[in-house]
Short mmCIF file of C-alpha atoms and ligand atoms in Angstrom, two decimals:
data_model
loop_
_atom_site.label_atom_id
_atom_site.label_comp_id
_atom_site.label_asym_id
_atom_site.label_seq_id
_atom_site.Cartn_x
_atom_site.Cartn_y
_atom_site.Cartn_z
CA MET Q 161 113.04 75.70 228.13
CA LYS Q 162 113.26 73.58 231.30
CA LYS Q 163 111.57 70.15 230.99
CA VAL Q 164 108.22 70.18 232.80
CA TYR Q 165 106.50 66.99 233.94
CA ASN Q 166 102.77 67.70 234.01
CA PHE Q 167 100.87 65.73 236.66
CA ASN Q 168 97.90 68.11 236.82
CA ALA Q 169 94.49 66.62 237.64
CA GLY Q 170 92.62 68.57 234.97
CA PRO Q 171 92.97 70.49 232.79
CA ALA Q 172 95.86 68.14 232.30
CA ALA Q 173 98.72 67.14 230.03
CA LEU Q 174 98.03 66.97 226.30
CA PRO Q 175 100.20 64.98 223.88
CA LYS Q 176 103.06 67.13 222.56
CA GLU Q 177 102.34 65.95 219.00
CA VAL Q 178 98.78 67.27 219.33
CA LEU Q 179 99.92 70.68 220.55
CA GLU Q 180 102.46 70.87 217.73
CA LYS Q 181 99.89 69.99 215.10
CA ALA Q 182 97.46 72.59 216.53
CA GLN Q 183 100.25 75.15 216.50
CA HIS Q 184 101.12 74.31 212.90
CA GLU Q 185 97.48 74.72 211.80
CA PHE Q 186 96.70 77.65 214.09
CA LEU Q 187 96.76 80.58 211.68
CA ASN Q 188 95.73 78.85 208.50
CA TYR Q 189 93.58 75.76 208.81
CA ARG Q 190 94.17 73.61 205.75
CA GLY Q 191 94.37 76.43 203.24
CA THR Q 192 91.26 78.28 204.45
CA GLY Q 193 93.34 81.28 205.53
CA LEU Q 194 91.46 81.14 208.85
CA SER Q 195 92.09 79.71 212.28
CA VAL Q 196 89.71 76.90 213.33
CA MET Q 197 88.42 79.41 215.89
CA GLU Q 198 87.32 81.68 213.06
CA LEU Q 199 85.45 79.07 211.01
CA SER Q 200 81.67 79.15 210.94
CA HIS Q 201 80.22 76.17 212.73
CA ARG Q 202 77.99 75.78 209.65
CA SER Q 203 80.95 75.59 207.25
CA LYS Q 204 81.90 72.33 205.56
CA HIS Q 205 85.42 72.56 207.02
CA TYR Q 206 84.09 72.72 210.57
CA GLU Q 207 81.39 70.10 210.02
CA ALA Q 208 84.11 67.74 208.78
CA ILE Q 209 86.11 68.31 211.98
CA GLN Q 210 83.13 67.49 214.19
CA GLU Q 211 82.12 64.51 212.08
CA LYS Q 212 85.68 63.16 212.25
CA ALA Q 213 85.81 63.51 216.04
CA MET Q 214 82.57 61.53 216.35
CA GLN Q 215 83.74 58.83 213.93
CA LEU Q 216 87.10 58.42 215.66
CA LEU Q 217 85.48 58.18 219.09
CA ARG Q 218 83.01 55.60 217.80
CA ALA Q 219 85.80 53.51 216.28
CA LEU Q 220 88.20 53.76 219.23
CA MET Q 221 85.59 52.95 221.89
CA ARG Q 222 83.74 50.50 219.61
CA ILE Q 223 80.48 52.35 220.16
CA PRO Q 224 77.62 50.41 218.53
CA GLU Q 225 75.16 52.12 216.19
CA ASP Q 226 72.38 52.03 218.78
CA TYR Q 227 74.25 54.70 220.77
CA GLU Q 228 74.40 58.41 219.91
CA ILE Q 229 77.49 60.53 220.55
CA LEU Q 230 76.68 64.07 221.72
CA PHE Q 231 78.97 67.06 222.24
CA MET Q 232 77.59 69.28 224.97
CA GLN Q 233 78.78 72.13 227.22
CA GLY Q 234 78.61 72.95 230.92
CA GLY Q 235 81.16 70.30 231.94
CA ALA Q 236 80.41 67.10 233.77
CA SER Q 237 78.81 69.29 236.46
CA LEU Q 238 75.90 70.28 234.22
CA GLN Q 239 75.33 66.59 233.49
CA PHE Q 240 74.68 66.18 237.23
CA THR Q 241 71.50 68.23 236.57
CA THR Q 242 70.74 67.17 233.00
CA ILE Q 243 70.59 63.45 233.83
CA PRO Q 244 67.88 63.64 236.51
CA SER Q 245 66.03 66.32 234.53
CA ASN Q 246 65.67 63.83 231.68
CA PHE Q 247 65.32 60.52 233.48
CA LEU Q 248 64.12 61.07 237.04
CA THR Q 249 60.46 61.25 236.12
CA GLY Q 250 57.12 60.13 237.57
CA ASP Q 251 57.41 58.17 240.80
CA LYS Q 252 60.86 56.78 240.01
CA ILE Q 253 63.87 56.98 242.31
CA ALA Q 254 67.42 57.84 241.18
CA ASN Q 255 70.06 55.48 242.63
CA TYR Q 256 73.58 56.76 243.35
CA CYS Q 257 76.80 54.93 244.26
CA LEU Q 258 78.72 57.26 246.55
CA THR Q 259 82.45 56.85 246.04
CA GLY Q 260 83.74 60.39 246.45
CA SER Q 261 83.07 64.11 246.17
CA TRP Q 262 81.96 64.03 242.54
CA SER Q 263 79.32 61.40 243.17
CA GLU Q 264 78.17 63.40 246.21
CA LYS Q 265 77.77 66.43 243.95
CA ALA Q 266 75.88 64.39 241.35
CA LEU Q 267 73.54 63.08 244.07
CA LYS Q 268 72.96 66.59 245.43
CA GLU Q 269 71.78 67.84 242.05
CA ALA Q 270 69.50 64.82 241.52
CA SER Q 271 67.88 65.39 244.91
CA ARG Q 272 66.87 68.87 243.73
CA VAL Q 273 64.96 67.22 240.90
CA GLY Q 274 63.30 64.21 242.57
CA ARG Q 275 63.63 61.26 244.93
CA THR Q 276 67.04 59.66 245.38
CA HIS Q 277 68.52 56.59 247.05
CA ILE Q 278 72.10 55.70 247.97
CA ALA Q 279 72.75 52.28 246.44
CA SER Q 280 76.24 51.96 247.95
CA SER Q 281 78.69 54.16 249.81
CA SER Q 282 82.20 54.10 251.21
CA LYS Q 283 81.83 57.51 252.86
CA ILE Q 284 82.34 56.23 256.41
CA ASN Q 285 85.64 54.73 255.24
CA ASN Q 286 86.78 58.09 253.84
CA TYR Q 287 86.13 56.82 250.32
CA THR Q 288 89.18 54.55 250.40
CA PHE Q 289 87.54 51.78 248.36
CA ILE Q 290 84.79 51.03 245.85
CA PRO Q 291 81.87 49.11 247.35
CA GLU Q 292 80.81 46.96 244.42
CA ASN Q 293 77.63 45.45 245.96
CA LEU Q 294 74.59 47.60 245.34
CA THR Q 295 71.22 47.71 247.07
CA LEU Q 296 68.70 49.20 244.68
CA SER Q 297 65.52 51.06 245.63
CA ASP Q 298 62.03 50.27 244.34
CA LYS Q 299 61.32 51.72 240.89
CA PRO Q 300 64.90 52.78 240.10
CA ALA Q 301 65.06 55.44 237.39
CA TYR Q 302 68.73 54.61 236.86
CA VAL Q 303 71.93 53.80 238.72
CA HIS Q 304 74.68 56.43 238.62
CA LEU Q 305 78.34 55.76 239.40
CA THR Q 306 81.63 57.64 239.10
CA SER Q 307 84.02 55.26 237.37
CA ASN Q 308 87.20 56.97 238.64
CA ASN Q 309 87.39 59.13 241.72
CA THR Q 310 89.82 61.85 240.76
CA ILE Q 311 90.20 63.23 244.28
CA PHE Q 312 90.39 60.04 246.35
CA GLY Q 313 92.32 57.94 243.81
CA THR Q 314 89.96 54.98 243.55
CA GLN Q 315 88.51 53.35 240.44
CA TRP Q 316 85.87 50.75 239.68
CA GLN Q 317 87.73 47.61 238.53
CA SER Q 318 84.60 46.00 237.07
CA PHE Q 319 81.09 47.33 236.59
CA PRO Q 320 77.83 45.98 237.99
CA THR Q 321 75.37 44.09 235.81
CA LEU Q 322 71.89 45.50 236.42
CA PRO Q 323 68.44 44.19 235.54
CA GLN Q 324 67.75 45.07 231.89
CA SER Q 325 65.12 47.66 232.78
CA VAL Q 326 67.55 49.72 234.88
CA PRO Q 327 69.88 52.07 232.95
CA LEU Q 328 73.47 52.28 234.19
CA ILE Q 329 74.92 55.80 233.95
CA ALA Q 330 78.57 56.66 234.53
CA ASP Q 331 80.58 59.80 235.04
CA MET Q 332 83.80 58.76 233.27
CA SER Q 333 85.36 62.23 233.33
CA SER Q 334 88.70 61.02 234.61
CA ASP Q 335 89.12 57.62 232.98
CA ILE Q 336 87.30 57.66 229.65
CA LEU Q 337 89.52 56.30 226.87
CA SER Q 338 92.09 55.01 229.37
CA LYS Q 339 91.07 51.35 229.15
CA GLN Q 340 88.73 49.04 227.29
CA ILE Q 341 85.27 48.88 228.84
CA GLU Q 342 82.16 46.81 228.30
CA LEU Q 343 80.24 49.67 226.79
CA GLU Q 344 77.05 47.65 226.38
CA LYS Q 345 76.61 47.66 230.16
CA PHE Q 346 75.95 51.40 230.08
CA SER Q 347 72.98 53.41 228.87
CA LEU Q 348 74.79 56.72 229.28
CA ILE Q 349 78.42 57.71 229.74
CA TYR Q 350 79.60 61.28 230.10
CA ALA Q 351 82.92 63.03 230.53
CA GLY Q 352 84.27 66.56 230.64
CA ALA Q 353 87.10 66.55 228.09
CA GLN Q 354 89.86 68.15 230.11
CA LYS Q 355 91.64 64.99 231.33
CA ASN Q 356 91.90 62.30 228.65
CA LEU Q 357 90.07 63.87 225.72
CA GLY Q 358 91.44 67.35 225.16
CA PRO Q 359 91.08 70.84 226.61
CA SER Q 360 88.07 71.92 228.66
CA GLY Q 361 84.96 73.24 226.91
CA VAL Q 362 83.33 70.15 225.47
CA THR Q 363 81.50 67.41 227.36
CA VAL Q 364 81.17 64.08 225.61
CA VAL Q 365 77.96 62.11 226.13
CA ILE Q 366 77.42 58.59 224.78
CA ILE Q 367 73.78 57.63 225.11
CA LYS Q 368 71.80 54.56 224.12
CA LYS Q 369 69.00 55.36 221.72
CA ASP Q 370 66.33 53.58 223.76
CA LEU Q 371 67.13 55.82 226.74
CA LEU Q 372 67.14 58.87 224.48
CA ASP Q 373 63.60 58.00 223.39
CA THR Q 374 62.42 58.49 226.98
CA CYS Q 375 63.51 62.17 227.27
CA PRO Q 376 60.41 64.20 228.14
CA GLU Q 377 59.18 66.77 225.59
CA PRO Q 378 58.51 69.71 227.96
CA LEU Q 379 62.12 70.04 229.13
CA PRO Q 380 63.96 73.31 228.35
CA THR Q 381 65.51 72.86 224.90
CA MET Q 382 69.17 72.98 225.98
CA LEU Q 383 68.60 70.50 228.80
CA ASN Q 384 67.01 67.90 226.54
CA TYR Q 385 69.38 65.26 225.11
CA GLN Q 386 67.06 64.97 222.08
CA THR Q 387 68.01 68.50 221.00
CA TYR Q 388 71.63 67.44 220.59
CA ALA Q 389 70.84 64.06 219.01
CA THR Q 390 68.45 65.36 216.37
CA ASN Q 391 70.77 68.24 215.40
CA LYS Q 392 74.10 66.36 215.32
CA SER Q 393 75.16 68.52 218.32
CA LEU Q 394 74.88 71.62 216.11
CA TYR Q 395 71.61 73.08 217.42
CA ASN Q 396 73.56 76.09 218.69
CA THR Q 397 77.22 77.05 218.43
CA PRO Q 398 79.33 74.21 219.81
CA PRO Q 399 82.76 74.79 221.44
CA THR Q 400 84.44 74.50 218.04
CA TYR Q 401 88.08 74.78 219.06
CA SER Q 402 87.72 72.26 221.89
CA ILE Q 403 86.10 69.80 219.49
CA TYR Q 404 88.92 70.34 217.00
CA MET Q 405 91.45 69.58 219.76
CA LEU Q 406 89.42 66.52 220.73
CA SER Q 407 89.67 65.26 217.15
CA LEU Q 408 93.47 65.68 217.26
CA VAL Q 409 93.70 63.83 220.58
CA LEU Q 410 91.58 60.98 219.20
CA GLU Q 411 93.79 60.80 216.12
CA TRP Q 412 96.80 60.60 218.43
CA VAL Q 413 95.24 57.72 220.40
CA GLU Q 414 94.61 55.90 217.12
CA ASN Q 415 98.23 56.45 216.05
CA GLN Q 416 99.48 55.07 219.37
CA GLY Q 417 97.74 51.76 218.65
CA GLY Q 418 94.30 52.51 220.11
CA ILE Q 419 92.89 51.99 223.58
CA LYS Q 420 94.45 48.54 224.01
CA GLU Q 421 97.96 49.98 223.77
CA ILE Q 422 97.03 53.01 225.90
CA GLU Q 423 95.65 50.69 228.59
CA LYS Q 424 98.86 48.66 228.64
CA ARG Q 425 100.93 51.81 229.12
CA ASN Q 426 98.57 53.13 231.81
CA THR Q 427 98.96 49.90 233.76
CA GLU Q 428 102.77 50.10 233.56
CA LYS Q 429 102.74 53.76 234.63
CA ALA Q 430 100.50 53.13 237.63
CA ASN Q 431 102.44 50.00 238.63
CA ARG Q 432 105.68 51.97 238.64
CA LEU Q 433 104.32 54.59 241.03
CA TYR Q 434 102.43 52.19 243.31
CA HIS Q 435 105.56 50.04 243.51
CA THR Q 436 107.49 53.11 244.70
CA ILE Q 437 104.86 53.72 247.38
CA ASP Q 438 104.64 50.08 248.47
CA SER Q 439 108.40 49.58 248.69
CA SER Q 440 109.00 52.78 250.68
CA HIS Q 441 108.64 51.04 254.09
CA GLY Q 442 105.72 53.27 255.00
CA PHE Q 443 107.39 56.58 254.08
CA TYR Q 444 104.83 57.01 251.30
CA ASN Q 445 101.35 55.82 252.06
CA GLY Q 446 98.59 55.19 249.54
CA PRO Q 447 95.26 55.58 251.37
CA SER Q 448 93.16 53.77 248.74
CA GLN Q 449 92.76 50.03 249.20
CA THR Q 450 94.90 47.98 246.82
CA ASN Q 451 91.96 46.41 244.97
CA SER Q 452 90.34 49.81 244.33
CA ARG Q 453 93.42 51.76 243.27
CA SER Q 454 93.10 54.23 240.43
CA LYS Q 455 95.37 53.97 237.42
CA MET Q 456 94.71 57.62 236.64
CA ASN Q 457 95.19 59.43 239.97
CA VAL Q 458 97.85 58.07 242.30
CA VAL Q 459 97.15 59.57 245.72
CA PHE Q 460 99.78 59.34 248.48
CA THR Q 461 100.82 60.92 251.73
CA LEU Q 462 104.16 61.51 253.48
CA PRO Q 463 104.80 61.06 257.22
CA THR Q 464 104.42 64.74 258.19
CA GLU Q 465 103.03 68.00 256.85
CA LYS Q 466 106.55 69.45 256.92
CA LEU Q 467 107.90 66.64 254.72
CA THR Q 468 104.91 67.02 252.37
CA LEU Q 469 105.64 70.72 251.89
CA SER Q 470 109.32 70.08 251.37
CA PHE Q 471 108.52 67.27 248.87
CA LEU Q 472 106.22 69.55 246.88
CA LYS Q 473 108.75 72.40 246.91
CA GLN Q 474 111.62 70.22 245.70
CA ALA Q 475 109.38 68.56 243.12
CA ASP Q 476 108.42 71.96 241.77
CA GLU Q 477 112.07 72.98 241.49
CA LYS Q 478 112.75 69.84 239.45
CA GLY Q 479 109.87 70.61 237.06
CA PHE Q 480 107.22 68.21 238.48
CA VAL Q 481 103.98 70.17 238.25
CA GLY Q 482 100.56 69.52 239.82
CA LEU Q 483 101.53 67.08 242.59
CA ALA Q 484 99.65 68.72 245.48
CA GLY Q 485 96.62 66.67 246.58
CA HIS Q 486 93.11 68.09 246.19
CA ARG Q 487 92.38 70.84 248.71
CA LEU Q 488 89.73 68.61 250.35
CA ILE Q 489 92.15 65.90 251.43
CA GLY Q 490 95.67 67.35 251.15
CA GLY Q 491 98.69 65.08 250.69
CA CYS Q 492 99.94 64.44 247.16
CA ARG Q 493 98.47 63.20 243.91
CA ALA Q 494 100.06 62.31 240.60
CA SER Q 495 97.51 62.38 237.80
CA ILE Q 496 98.81 60.14 235.04
CA TYR Q 497 96.30 60.46 232.23
CA ASN Q 498 96.90 59.10 228.72
CA ALA Q 499 99.24 61.91 227.64
CA VAL Q 500 101.64 61.38 230.57
CA SER Q 501 104.41 59.04 229.44
CA LEU Q 502 105.93 56.06 231.23
CA ALA Q 503 109.26 57.92 231.10
CA ASP Q 504 107.70 60.83 233.03
CA CYS Q 505 106.35 58.41 235.65
CA GLU Q 506 109.80 56.82 235.93
CA GLU Q 507 111.37 60.24 236.51
CA LEU Q 508 108.82 60.92 239.24
CA ALA Q 509 109.38 57.51 240.83
CA SER Q 510 113.16 58.11 240.88
CA PHE Q 511 112.63 61.53 242.43
CA MET Q 512 110.34 60.03 245.10
CA GLU Q 513 112.91 57.33 245.90
CA LYS Q 514 115.70 59.89 246.18
CA PHE Q 515 113.60 62.22 248.34
CA ARG Q 516 112.86 59.33 250.69
CA THR Q 517 116.49 58.22 251.07
CA ASP Q 518 117.62 61.85 251.55
CA SER Q 519 114.98 62.34 254.27
CA ILE Q 520 115.66 59.30 256.48
C1 PLP U 623 85.05 62.50 238.15
C2 PLP U 623 84.73 63.94 237.91
N1 PLP U 623 83.45 64.30 237.71
C3 PLP U 623 83.11 65.59 237.49
C4 PLP U 623 84.05 66.59 237.49
C5 PLP U 623 83.62 68.01 237.25
O1 PLP U 623 83.88 68.29 235.93
P1 PLP U 623 83.61 69.70 235.25
O2 PLP U 623 84.63 70.63 235.81
O3 PLP U 623 83.81 69.39 233.79
O4 PLP U 623 82.23 70.11 235.56
C6 PLP U 623 85.39 66.26 237.68
C7 PLP U 623 86.42 67.32 237.66
O5 PLP U 623 87.57 67.13 237.98
C8 PLP U 623 85.73 64.91 237.91
O6 PLP U 623 87.01 64.55 238.12
#
C-alpha cells in the first residue's frame, strides 16, 4: 500500500499503534468472544474501559479531584447550546471571545438562549490574530473562548485570568492534549474527540464541581450536565466504541511520555513547517500573525489560485492527504495533530520546498 500522509483537519490521523491494537482486539475483546461494539454498556468489561479512559485522562491532564470528567454526545456543536442552557440564567450575560468561525457559532447558539456580549474580537482583521485583552460585560455568566482556531490557524498562547466569580469556558476541540495547560484557570473545557482524542462520536467535558452545582433543575435531562455527572456518563447508552478508542489513544499518549513529550514534538513539527513558509521568500504566505500561530493547523497560501490547485494535485499524487484549506477561506492547511509524526511534517516540508523551486 502506498504511504499516505494524513493532514486532515478532523476526523484526523490516529496513531498506527492504536489502529493495530483495535484491529487485533476487534473480533474478540480480551477473551469475551465479542467485539467491543457488541458489549453491553452495563457489563463489567465495558465499565472497565470507560473507567480506564477517565482515569488516564485525569492522570495525563492532571485534572484535580474537584473537576468531573463527562463523556457526552452531539459533538462540540451541541456544547454551544448546552453551555448557555446551563449557565446563562437570570439576568446574566454570556461573554464570548470571537476568534473564528467556531466561536461565532458558539455565540450564535448562546444568543438564542439569552443575552450575550462580545468580550474581544479579531473579526475585522479576518481573524488573523488572538486579541488577548478582554472587556467584560456587567454580570458575566461566563467567558467563552476557542483555544485553537482550526480554520484560521490561530491559537491562544496564554489564557486570561478572570475574577474568581467568572467561570472561564473553553472549546479545546482542536488542541486538547497537545500541550500542558493551566487547567485550574478553567471551569469547563470541552472537545469533540475527532482530532487529538480519537474518532468522532464522543465529546469530552471537564467541569469544575462548583460550576456543576449551579446547573438548573428544570433543564431537559440530556441537556443537564448533572445527569452525566451523577451517572458516571452512563445515564443512557454512551458511544461505546468511540470511548474504547479514546482509551487506546490515551494509553498511547502515556506510552509516548505524556503531554510534555507530545508538546515538545508538536513544537518541532510546527516550527519545521512555519520555517518552510518563512524562508520561502513570500512564495508561501502564512496569514496568521506570528505571535498567534497555531501549532495544530498550519494555514498557508500560494501566490495564485492556479499554483494552489497544482500544489494540491501534486501533493495528492505523492500521498499527502487533507491539505486543502477550509472551504470558507481556501488556500492550504496542514493539520498536524498529536498522531502526525515529525517525519511526516519533514516530508511535507521537503515537498513544499521542491514545489517552490520547481515553480519559480
Ligand atoms: C474548534 C472547533 N470547535 C467546534 C467544532 C465542531 O465540532 P463538532 O463537529 O464535534 O460539533 C470544530 C470542528 O472542527 C472545531 O474545530
